[in-house]
PDB file of C-alpha atoms in Angstrom:
ATOM      1  CA  UNK A   5      16.948  41.412   7.149  1.00 84.00           C
ATOM      2  CA  UNK A   6      14.504  38.883   7.185  1.00 90.00           C
ATOM      3  CA  UNK A   7      14.985  35.295   7.802  1.00 91.00           C
ATOM      4  CA  UNK A   8      12.893  32.451   7.277  1.00 94.00           C
ATOM      5  CA  UNK A   9      13.501  28.450   8.578  1.00 94.00           C
ATOM      6  CA  UNK A  10      12.155  25.352  10.096  1.00 96.00           C
ATOM      7  CA  UNK A  11      13.292  24.479  13.154  1.00 97.00           C
ATOM      8  CA  UNK A  12      12.679  22.723  16.747  1.00 98.00           C
ATOM      9  CA  UNK A  13      13.297  24.738  19.879  1.00 98.00           C
ATOM     10  CA  UNK A  14      15.298  23.394  21.918  1.00 98.00           C
ATOM     11  CA  UNK A  15      16.242  26.366  25.085  1.00 97.00           C
ATOM     12  CA  UNK A  16      13.973  28.950  25.915  1.00 96.00           C
ATOM     13  CA  UNK A  17      14.734  31.778  28.726  1.00 96.00           C
ATOM     14  CA  UNK A  18      12.683  34.485  30.396  1.00 94.00           C
ATOM     15  CA  UNK A  19      13.624  37.897  29.065  1.00 92.00           C
ATOM     16  CA  UNK A  20      11.083  41.244  31.553  1.00 87.00           C
ATOM     17  CA  UNK A  21       8.329  40.154  32.676  1.00 89.00           C
ATOM     18  CA  UNK A  22       6.537  39.069  28.356  1.00 92.00           C
ATOM     19  CA  UNK A  23       9.296  38.312  26.480  1.00 94.00           C
ATOM     20  CA  UNK A  24      11.386  34.822  26.154  1.00 95.00           C
ATOM     21  CA  UNK A  25      14.900  34.432  24.244  1.00 96.00           C
ATOM     22  CA  UNK A  26      13.422  31.173  22.219  1.00 97.00           C
ATOM     23  CA  UNK A  27      17.034  29.193  20.800  1.00 97.00           C
ATOM     24  CA  UNK A  28      15.653  27.559  17.612  1.00 97.00           C
ATOM     25  CA  UNK A  29      17.698  24.646  15.753  1.00 98.00           C
ATOM     26  CA  UNK A  30      17.316  24.908  12.850  1.00 96.00           C
ATOM     27  CA  UNK A  31      18.061  23.111   9.266  1.00 91.00           C
ATOM     28  CA  UNK A  32      18.020  25.941   6.740  1.00 93.00           C
ATOM     29  CA  UNK A  33      20.528  27.865   9.572  1.00 93.00           C
ATOM     30  CA  UNK A  34      21.590  26.377  12.664  1.00 95.00           C
ATOM     31  CA  UNK A  35      21.031  26.678  15.531  1.00 96.00           C
ATOM     32  CA  UNK A  36      20.177  30.441  15.866  1.00 95.00           C
ATOM     33  CA  UNK A  37      18.534  32.742  18.706  1.00 95.00           C
ATOM     34  CA  UNK A  38      15.800  35.252  18.829  1.00 96.00           C
ATOM     35  CA  UNK A  39      13.804  37.368  21.149  1.00 95.00           C
ATOM     36  CA  UNK A  40      10.003  36.635  20.962  1.00 95.00           C
ATOM     37  CA  UNK A  41       8.760  40.073  22.241  1.00 94.00           C
ATOM     38  CA  UNK A  42       5.240  39.135  24.489  1.00 92.00           C
ATOM     39  CA  UNK A  43       5.739  35.326  24.330  1.00 93.00           C
ATOM     40  CA  UNK A  44       4.656  35.231  27.841  1.00 90.00           C
ATOM     41  CA  UNK A  45       1.507  36.754  27.690  1.00 90.00           C
ATOM     42  CA  UNK A  46      -1.540  34.233  27.025  1.00 84.00           C
ATOM     43  CA  UNK A  47      -2.715  36.583  24.447  1.00 88.00           C
ATOM     44  CA  UNK A  48       0.355  36.005  22.632  1.00 91.00           C
ATOM     45  CA  UNK A  49       0.320  34.250  19.042  1.00 92.00           C
ATOM     46  CA  UNK A  50       4.538  33.803  20.059  1.00 94.00           C
ATOM     47  CA  UNK A  51       2.542  31.344  22.798  1.00 92.00           C
ATOM     48  CA  UNK A  52       2.748  28.113  21.072  1.00 92.00           C
ATOM     49  CA  UNK A  53       6.021  28.975  18.998  1.00 95.00           C
ATOM     50  CA  UNK A  54       7.831  29.503  22.393  1.00 95.00           C
ATOM     51  CA  UNK A  55       7.467  26.566  23.083  1.00 96.00           C
ATOM     52  CA  UNK A  56      10.306  23.729  24.626  1.00 97.00           C
ATOM     53  CA  UNK A  57      10.234  21.071  21.036  1.00 98.00           C
ATOM     54  CA  UNK A  58       8.223  23.312  19.585  1.00 97.00           C
ATOM     55  CA  UNK A  59       8.350  22.086  15.425  1.00 98.00           C
ATOM     56  CA  UNK A  60       7.716  25.290  13.981  1.00 97.00           C
ATOM     57  CA  UNK A  61       8.533  27.995  10.136  1.00 96.00           C
ATOM     58  CA  UNK A  62       9.789  30.852  12.154  1.00 96.00           C
ATOM     59  CA  UNK A  63       9.972  34.121  10.159  1.00 95.00           C
ATOM     60  CA  UNK A  64      12.561  36.799  11.935  1.00 95.00           C
ATOM     61  CA  UNK A  65      14.251  39.754  11.084  1.00 91.00           C
ATOM     62  CA  UNK A  66      18.138  39.814  12.242  1.00 82.00           C
ATOM     63  CA  UNK A  67      21.009  41.798  10.630  1.00 70.00           C
ATOM     64  CA  UNK A  68      24.052  40.906  13.410  1.00 75.00           C
ATOM     65  CA  UNK A  69      23.413  39.502  16.915  1.00 76.00           C
ATOM     66  CA  UNK A  70      19.815  37.769  17.875  1.00 87.00           C
ATOM     67  CA  UNK A  71      16.360  38.305  15.915  1.00 89.00           C
ATOM     68  CA  UNK A  72      13.075  39.401  16.419  1.00 92.00           C
ATOM     69  CA  UNK A  73      10.291  37.024  15.420  1.00 94.00           C
ATOM     70  CA  UNK A  74       8.127  38.066  13.752  1.00 94.00           C
ATOM     71  CA  UNK A  75       6.163  35.539  12.796  1.00 95.00           C
ATOM     72  CA  UNK A  76       6.139  31.292  14.010  1.00 95.00           C
ATOM     73  CA  UNK A  77       3.747  28.942  12.080  1.00 96.00           C
ATOM     74  CA  UNK A  78       4.094  25.787  14.663  1.00 96.00           C
ATOM     75  CA  UNK A  79       3.730  22.290  12.543  1.00 96.00           C
ATOM     76  CA  UNK A  80       3.687  19.862  15.584  1.00 96.00           C
ATOM     77  CA  UNK A  81       3.680  20.937  19.800  1.00 95.00           C
ATOM     78  CA  UNK A  82       5.213  18.313  21.076  1.00 97.00           C
ATOM     79  CA  UNK A  83       2.388  17.906  23.292  1.00 96.00           C
ATOM     80  CA  UNK A  84       2.847  13.653  24.207  1.00 97.00           C
ATOM     81  CA  UNK A  85       6.233  14.608  25.132  1.00 97.00           C
ATOM     82  CA  UNK A  86       4.736  18.262  27.382  1.00 95.00           C
ATOM     83  CA  UNK A  87       2.368  16.238  29.003  1.00 95.00           C
ATOM     84  CA  UNK A  88       4.462  13.574  30.257  1.00 95.00           C
ATOM     85  CA  UNK A  89       7.236  13.318  32.902  1.00 93.00           C
ATOM     86  CA  UNK A  90       9.083  10.926  31.676  1.00 93.00           C
ATOM     87  CA  UNK A  91       8.715  12.154  27.887  1.00 96.00           C
ATOM     88  CA  UNK A  92      10.211  15.288  28.833  1.00 96.00           C
ATOM     89  CA  UNK A  93      13.097  14.000  31.052  1.00 95.00           C
ATOM     90  CA  UNK A  94      13.846  12.438  28.063  1.00 96.00           C
ATOM     91  CA  UNK A  95      13.489  15.344  25.777  1.00 97.00           C
ATOM     92  CA  UNK A  96      15.307  18.225  28.238  1.00 96.00           C
ATOM     93  CA  UNK A  97      18.491  15.752  28.121  1.00 96.00           C
ATOM     94  CA  UNK A  98      18.765  16.064  23.970  1.00 97.00           C
ATOM     95  CA  UNK A  99      16.904  19.836  23.279  1.00 98.00           C
ATOM     96  CA  UNK A 100      20.214  20.516  26.205  1.00 97.00           C
ATOM     97  CA  UNK A 101      22.408  17.789  24.511  1.00 97.00           C
ATOM     98  CA  UNK A 102      21.759  19.685  21.465  1.00 97.00           C
ATOM     99  CA  UNK A 103      21.932  22.552  22.329  1.00 97.00           C
ATOM    100  CA  UNK A 104      25.082  22.699  24.029  1.00 96.00           C
ATOM    101  CA  UNK A 105      27.772  21.173  21.990  1.00 96.00           C
ATOM    102  CA  UNK A 106      26.631  23.431  18.846  1.00 96.00           C
ATOM    103  CA  UNK A 107      27.636  26.792  18.278  1.00 93.00           C
ATOM    104  CA  UNK A 108      25.400  29.165  16.309  1.00 91.00           C
ATOM    105  CA  UNK A 109      25.420  29.776  13.047  1.00 84.00           C
ATOM    106  CA  UNK A 110      27.086  26.964  12.129  1.00 91.00           C
ATOM    107  CA  UNK A 111      24.276  24.994   9.478  1.00 92.00           C
ATOM    108  CA  UNK A 112      24.103  20.990  10.105  1.00 95.00           C
ATOM    109  CA  UNK A 113      21.283  19.849   7.897  1.00 95.00           C
ATOM    110  CA  UNK A 114      22.132  15.931   8.712  1.00 95.00           C
ATOM    111  CA  UNK A 115      21.996  17.138  13.256  1.00 97.00           C
ATOM    112  CA  UNK A 116      18.776  18.646  12.489  1.00 97.00           C
ATOM    113  CA  UNK A 117      17.765  15.415  10.232  1.00 97.00           C
ATOM    114  CA  UNK A 118      18.451  14.027  14.031  1.00 97.00           C
ATOM    115  CA  UNK A 119      17.580  16.625  16.047  1.00 98.00           C
ATOM    116  CA  UNK A 120      13.299  15.724  14.051  1.00 97.00           C
ATOM    117  CA  UNK A 121      13.409  12.246  14.181  1.00 97.00           C
ATOM    118  CA  UNK A 122      14.934  11.947  18.206  1.00 98.00           C
ATOM    119  CA  UNK A 123      11.964  13.799  19.342  1.00 98.00           C
ATOM    120  CA  UNK A 124       8.986  12.936  16.551  1.00 97.00           C
ATOM    121  CA  UNK A 125       9.776   8.634  17.435  1.00 97.00           C
ATOM    122  CA  UNK A 126       9.863  10.110  20.772  1.00 97.00           C
ATOM    123  CA  UNK A 127       6.386  12.235  21.039  1.00 97.00           C
ATOM    124  CA  UNK A 128       4.638   8.628  19.139  1.00 95.00           C
ATOM    125  CA  UNK A 129       5.508   6.749  21.714  1.00 94.00           C
ATOM    126  CA  UNK A 130       8.778   4.518  20.448  1.00 94.00           C
ATOM    127  CA  UNK A 131      10.968   3.912  23.221  1.00 95.00           C
ATOM    128  CA  UNK A 132      12.265   7.338  24.949  1.00 95.00           C
ATOM    129  CA  UNK A 133      15.254   5.806  26.598  1.00 95.00           C
ATOM    130  CA  UNK A 134      16.945   4.102  23.907  1.00 95.00           C
ATOM    131  CA  UNK A 135      16.222   6.734  20.838  1.00 97.00           C
ATOM    132  CA  UNK A 136      18.093   8.772  23.828  1.00 97.00           C
ATOM    133  CA  UNK A 137      20.763   5.746  24.160  1.00 97.00           C
ATOM    134  CA  UNK A 138      21.104   5.693  19.885  1.00 97.00           C
ATOM    135  CA  UNK A 139      21.037  10.307  20.483  1.00 98.00           C
ATOM    136  CA  UNK A 140      23.779  10.263  23.260  1.00 97.00           C
ATOM    137  CA  UNK A 141      26.039   7.861  20.620  1.00 97.00           C
ATOM    138  CA  UNK A 142      25.539   9.365  16.838  1.00 97.00           C
ATOM    139  CA  UNK A 143      26.865  12.610  19.079  1.00 97.00           C
ATOM    140  CA  UNK A 144      29.838  11.068  19.617  1.00 97.00           C
ATOM    141  CA  UNK A 145      31.507  12.651  16.593  1.00 95.00           C
ATOM    142  CA  UNK A 146      29.789  15.960  17.123  1.00 94.00           C
ATOM    143  CA  UNK A 147      31.889  16.632  19.985  1.00 95.00           C
ATOM    144  CA  UNK A 148      34.993  14.615  18.555  1.00 96.00           C
ATOM    145  CA  UNK A 149      34.884  12.371  21.598  1.00 97.00           C
ATOM    146  CA  UNK A 150      33.907   9.223  18.708  1.00 97.00           C
ATOM    147  CA  UNK A 151      34.706   5.591  20.538  1.00 98.00           C
ATOM    148  CA  UNK A 152      36.276   2.137  19.105  1.00 98.00           C
ATOM    149  CA  UNK A 153      33.891   0.107  18.218  1.00 98.00           C
ATOM    150  CA  UNK A 154      34.815  -2.227  15.182  1.00 97.00           C
ATOM    151  CA  UNK A 155      38.499  -3.176  16.688  1.00 97.00           C
ATOM    152  CA  UNK A 156      40.111  -3.132  19.635  1.00 98.00           C
ATOM    153  CA  UNK A 157      41.150   0.274  20.495  1.00 98.00           C
ATOM    154  CA  UNK A 158      44.662  -0.979  21.747  1.00 97.00           C
ATOM    155  CA  UNK A 159      45.409  -3.446  19.098  1.00 97.00           C
ATOM    156  CA  UNK A 160      43.632  -3.158  16.911  1.00 97.00           C
ATOM    157  CA  UNK A 161      41.988  -6.984  16.521  1.00 97.00           C
ATOM    158  CA  UNK A 162      39.084  -7.419  15.813  1.00 96.00           C
ATOM    159  CA  UNK A 163      37.971 -10.916  16.790  1.00 95.00           C
ATOM    160  CA  UNK A 164      38.325 -12.657  20.501  1.00 93.00           C
ATOM    161  CA  UNK A 165      36.300 -11.903  22.956  1.00 96.00           C
ATOM    162  CA  UNK A 166      36.253  -7.672  23.636  1.00 98.00           C
ATOM    163  CA  UNK A 167      35.298  -5.648  27.042  1.00 98.00           C
ATOM    164  CA  UNK A 168      35.192  -2.410  27.135  1.00 98.00           C
ATOM    165  CA  UNK A 169      37.015   0.669  27.751  1.00 98.00           C
ATOM    166  CA  UNK A 170      37.595   4.706  29.820  1.00 97.00           C
ATOM    167  CA  UNK A 171      40.297   4.151  29.424  1.00 97.00           C
ATOM    168  CA  UNK A 172      41.899   3.411  26.181  1.00 97.00           C
ATOM    169  CA  UNK A 173      38.209   4.725  24.178  1.00 97.00           C
ATOM    170  CA  UNK A 174      36.720   1.590  23.006  1.00 98.00           C
ATOM    171  CA  UNK A 175      36.186  -1.679  23.518  1.00 98.00           C
ATOM    172  CA  UNK A 176      39.415  -3.786  24.361  1.00 98.00           C
ATOM    173  CA  UNK A 177      39.773  -8.051  22.978  1.00 97.00           C
ATOM    174  CA  UNK A 178      40.335 -11.093  26.131  1.00 97.00           C
ATOM    175  CA  UNK A 179      44.350 -10.036  24.831  1.00 97.00           C
ATOM    176  CA  UNK A 180      44.461  -6.362  25.954  1.00 98.00           C
ATOM    177  CA  UNK A 181      42.232  -6.561  28.789  1.00 97.00           C
ATOM    178  CA  UNK A 182      45.508  -5.904  32.173  1.00 96.00           C
ATOM    179  CA  UNK A 183      45.881  -2.856  29.757  1.00 96.00           C
ATOM    180  CA  UNK A 184      42.693  -1.196  31.802  1.00 97.00           C
ATOM    181  CA  UNK A 185      42.268  -2.743  35.475  1.00 95.00           C
ATOM    182  CA  UNK A 186      38.662  -0.792  35.543  1.00 95.00           C
ATOM    183  CA  UNK A 187      37.409  -2.517  31.825  1.00 96.00           C
ATOM    184  CA  UNK A 188      33.606  -2.403  32.124  1.00 97.00           C
ATOM    185  CA  UNK A 189      33.034  -6.799  31.495  1.00 96.00           C
ATOM    186  CA  UNK A 190      28.937  -6.793  29.456  1.00 96.00           C
ATOM    187  CA  UNK A 191      27.278  -8.887  27.531  1.00 95.00           C
ATOM    188  CA  UNK A 192      28.217  -8.899  24.290  1.00 95.00           C
ATOM    189  CA  UNK A 193      24.896  -8.358  22.819  1.00 95.00           C
ATOM    190  CA  UNK A 194      25.223  -4.748  24.511  1.00 96.00           C
ATOM    191  CA  UNK A 195      28.755  -4.448  22.744  1.00 97.00           C
ATOM    192  CA  UNK A 196      26.858  -5.068  20.190  1.00 96.00           C
ATOM    193  CA  UNK A 197      23.545  -2.127  21.079  1.00 96.00           C
ATOM    194  CA  UNK A 198      26.827   0.405  21.163  1.00 97.00           C
ATOM    195  CA  UNK A 199      27.967   0.039  17.731  1.00 96.00           C
ATOM    196  CA  UNK A 200      24.373  -0.417  16.512  1.00 95.00           C
ATOM    197  CA  UNK A 201      23.099   2.395  18.206  1.00 96.00           C
ATOM    198  CA  UNK A 202      26.647   4.455  16.842  1.00 97.00           C
ATOM    199  CA  UNK A 203      25.293   3.013  13.210  1.00 96.00           C
ATOM    200  CA  UNK A 204      20.847   3.463  13.253  1.00 94.00           C
ATOM    201  CA  UNK A 205      19.282   4.422  10.814  1.00 92.00           C
ATOM    202  CA  UNK A 206      16.478   6.446  11.867  1.00 93.00           C
ATOM    203  CA  UNK A 207      14.694   5.850   8.664  1.00 89.00           C
ATOM    204  CA  UNK A 208      14.035   2.631   9.217  1.00 87.00           C
ATOM    205  CA  UNK A 209      12.759   2.456  12.557  1.00 86.00           C
ATOM    206  CA  UNK A 210      10.986  -0.369  13.774  1.00 79.00           C
ATOM    207  CA  UNK A 211      10.580  -2.375  17.479  1.00 80.00           C
ATOM    208  CA  UNK A 212      11.925  -1.391  19.750  1.00 80.00           C
ATOM    209  CA  UNK A 213      12.602  -2.796  23.644  1.00 85.00           C
ATOM    210  CA  UNK A 214      14.542  -4.720  25.554  1.00 91.00           C
ATOM    211  CA  UNK A 215      16.077  -5.754  28.668  1.00 92.00           C
ATOM    212  CA  UNK A 216      16.503  -4.378  31.985  1.00 91.00           C
ATOM    213  CA  UNK A 217      19.853  -5.470  32.546  1.00 94.00           C
ATOM    214  CA  UNK A 218      21.205  -4.646  28.510  1.00 95.00           C
ATOM    215  CA  UNK A 219      19.543  -1.190  29.528  1.00 94.00           C
ATOM    216  CA  UNK A 220      21.425  -0.942  32.905  1.00 93.00           C
ATOM    217  CA  UNK A 221      24.747  -1.847  31.174  1.00 96.00           C
ATOM    218  CA  UNK A 222      24.286   0.231  27.634  1.00 96.00           C
ATOM    219  CA  UNK A 223      23.343   3.918  30.230  1.00 94.00           C
ATOM    220  CA  UNK A 224      26.581   2.596  32.426  1.00 95.00           C
ATOM    221  CA  UNK A 225      29.439   2.881  29.933  1.00 97.00           C
ATOM    222  CA  UNK A 226      27.407   5.581  28.205  1.00 96.00           C
ATOM    223  CA  UNK A 227      27.249   7.918  31.147  1.00 95.00           C
ATOM    224  CA  UNK A 228      30.701   7.082  31.887  1.00 95.00           C
ATOM    225  CA  UNK A 229      32.175   7.244  28.437  1.00 97.00           C
ATOM    226  CA  UNK A 230      31.082  11.331  28.795  1.00 96.00           C
ATOM    227  CA  UNK A 231      31.670  11.955  31.411  1.00 95.00           C
ATOM    228  CA  UNK A 232      35.034  11.248  31.303  1.00 96.00           C
ATOM    229  CA  UNK A 233      35.946  12.334  27.357  1.00 96.00           C
ATOM    230  CA  UNK A 234      32.594  15.086  27.084  1.00 94.00           C
ATOM    231  CA  UNK A 235      33.564  17.729  30.010  1.00 89.00           C
ATOM    232  CA  UNK A 236      29.696  18.649  28.944  1.00 91.00           C
ATOM    233  CA  UNK A 237      27.966  18.466  32.786  1.00 88.00           C
ATOM    234  CA  UNK A 238      23.706  19.139  31.659  1.00 91.00           C
ATOM    235  CA  UNK A 239      20.512  19.684  34.576  1.00 88.00           C
ATOM    236  CA  UNK A 240      18.463  18.373  32.816  1.00 91.00           C
ATOM    237  CA  UNK A 241      21.043  14.022  33.128  1.00 89.00           C
ATOM    238  CA  UNK A 242      20.495  15.239  36.842  1.00 85.00           C
ATOM    239  CA  UNK A 243      17.043  15.398  36.579  1.00 85.00           C
ATOM    240  CA  UNK A 244      16.699  11.602  34.005  1.00 86.00           C
ATOM    241  CA  UNK A 245      19.051   9.651  36.478  1.00 82.00           C
ATOM    242  CA  UNK A 246      16.352  11.422  39.603  1.00 81.00           C
ATOM    243  CA  UNK A 247      13.524   9.687  38.018  1.00 75.00           C
ATOM    244  CA  UNK A 248      14.539   7.027  36.921  1.00 66.00           C
ATOM    245  CA  UNK A 249      14.306   4.979  40.163  1.00 56.00           C
ATOM    246  CA  UNK A 250      10.251   6.091  39.827  1.00 58.00           C
ATOM    247  CA  UNK A 251      10.039   4.484  35.526  1.00 58.00           C
ATOM    248  CA  UNK A 252      12.064   0.812  36.633  1.00 49.00           C
ATOM    249  CA  UNK A 253       8.638   0.326  38.258  1.00 48.00           C
ATOM    250  CA  UNK A 254       6.461   1.869  35.620  1.00 48.00           C
ATOM    251  CA  UNK A 255       4.539  -1.296  33.100  1.00 48.00           C
ATOM    252  CA  UNK A 256       7.884  -0.896  30.646  1.00 49.00           C
ATOM    253  CA  UNK A 257       6.187   0.670  27.203  1.00 45.00           C
ATOM    254  CA  UNK A 258       8.482  -1.844  24.048  1.00 43.00           C
ATOM    255  CA  UNK A 259       7.658  -0.448  20.841  1.00 47.00           C
ATOM    256  CA  UNK A 260       5.753   1.306  19.612  1.00 45.00           C
ATOM    257  CA  UNK A 261       1.398   2.182  20.071  1.00 40.00           C
ATOM    258  CA  UNK A 262      -0.780   0.979  19.333  1.00 34.00           C
TER     259      UNK A 262
END
């Protein structure tokens, strides 16, 4: 049976000398795997559409199991991402998280739209780290580890001062601080941003700019929360941490490009 879909390449694996197994997260079919025969040959018609992050339309034949790619038409090669080591690192983490947390063949148009928007905004020059924070917060629902961000995770209070508790799985009010000796006390602005990113409407994206201290607090909470609850260890996350020290020594990019 012949299938056609619009999708983004989230993983590639070499198969033999010249072939590639390409994993696509698609709008119409969810996650699908296809064999791109000869894709590693320089003259192959599948070279562009089989690259990681490529946004394209794909036509493939499949009855059961792995499909066989028949045609592909590139829509956006995400060139800016691939030409920048830092953007590549963030995008690699995003697609690996998507790959590890989704099952093949389960259609989810909203999830496809999230992936599409985040990668395109990164490619267009918006702040890649902030977009990654947004993506991670929104993926909590997909993984089934949504933190409590609207009230105290212990008593339900909505007023008072708050901190973040990994143990309790979300915000903890000052009356319940004693319940977690490892409570993470950060600025109120950081806590507001955690909630904002979870609910963020990417269709209304504007100027994205954060102080380095706020970035550190967000990074720490999200990393610790994922480590405690997701059970997912990603190679791309380790790479992201390794290049983090390089990134902070470079001039900060604010908002979208001039």
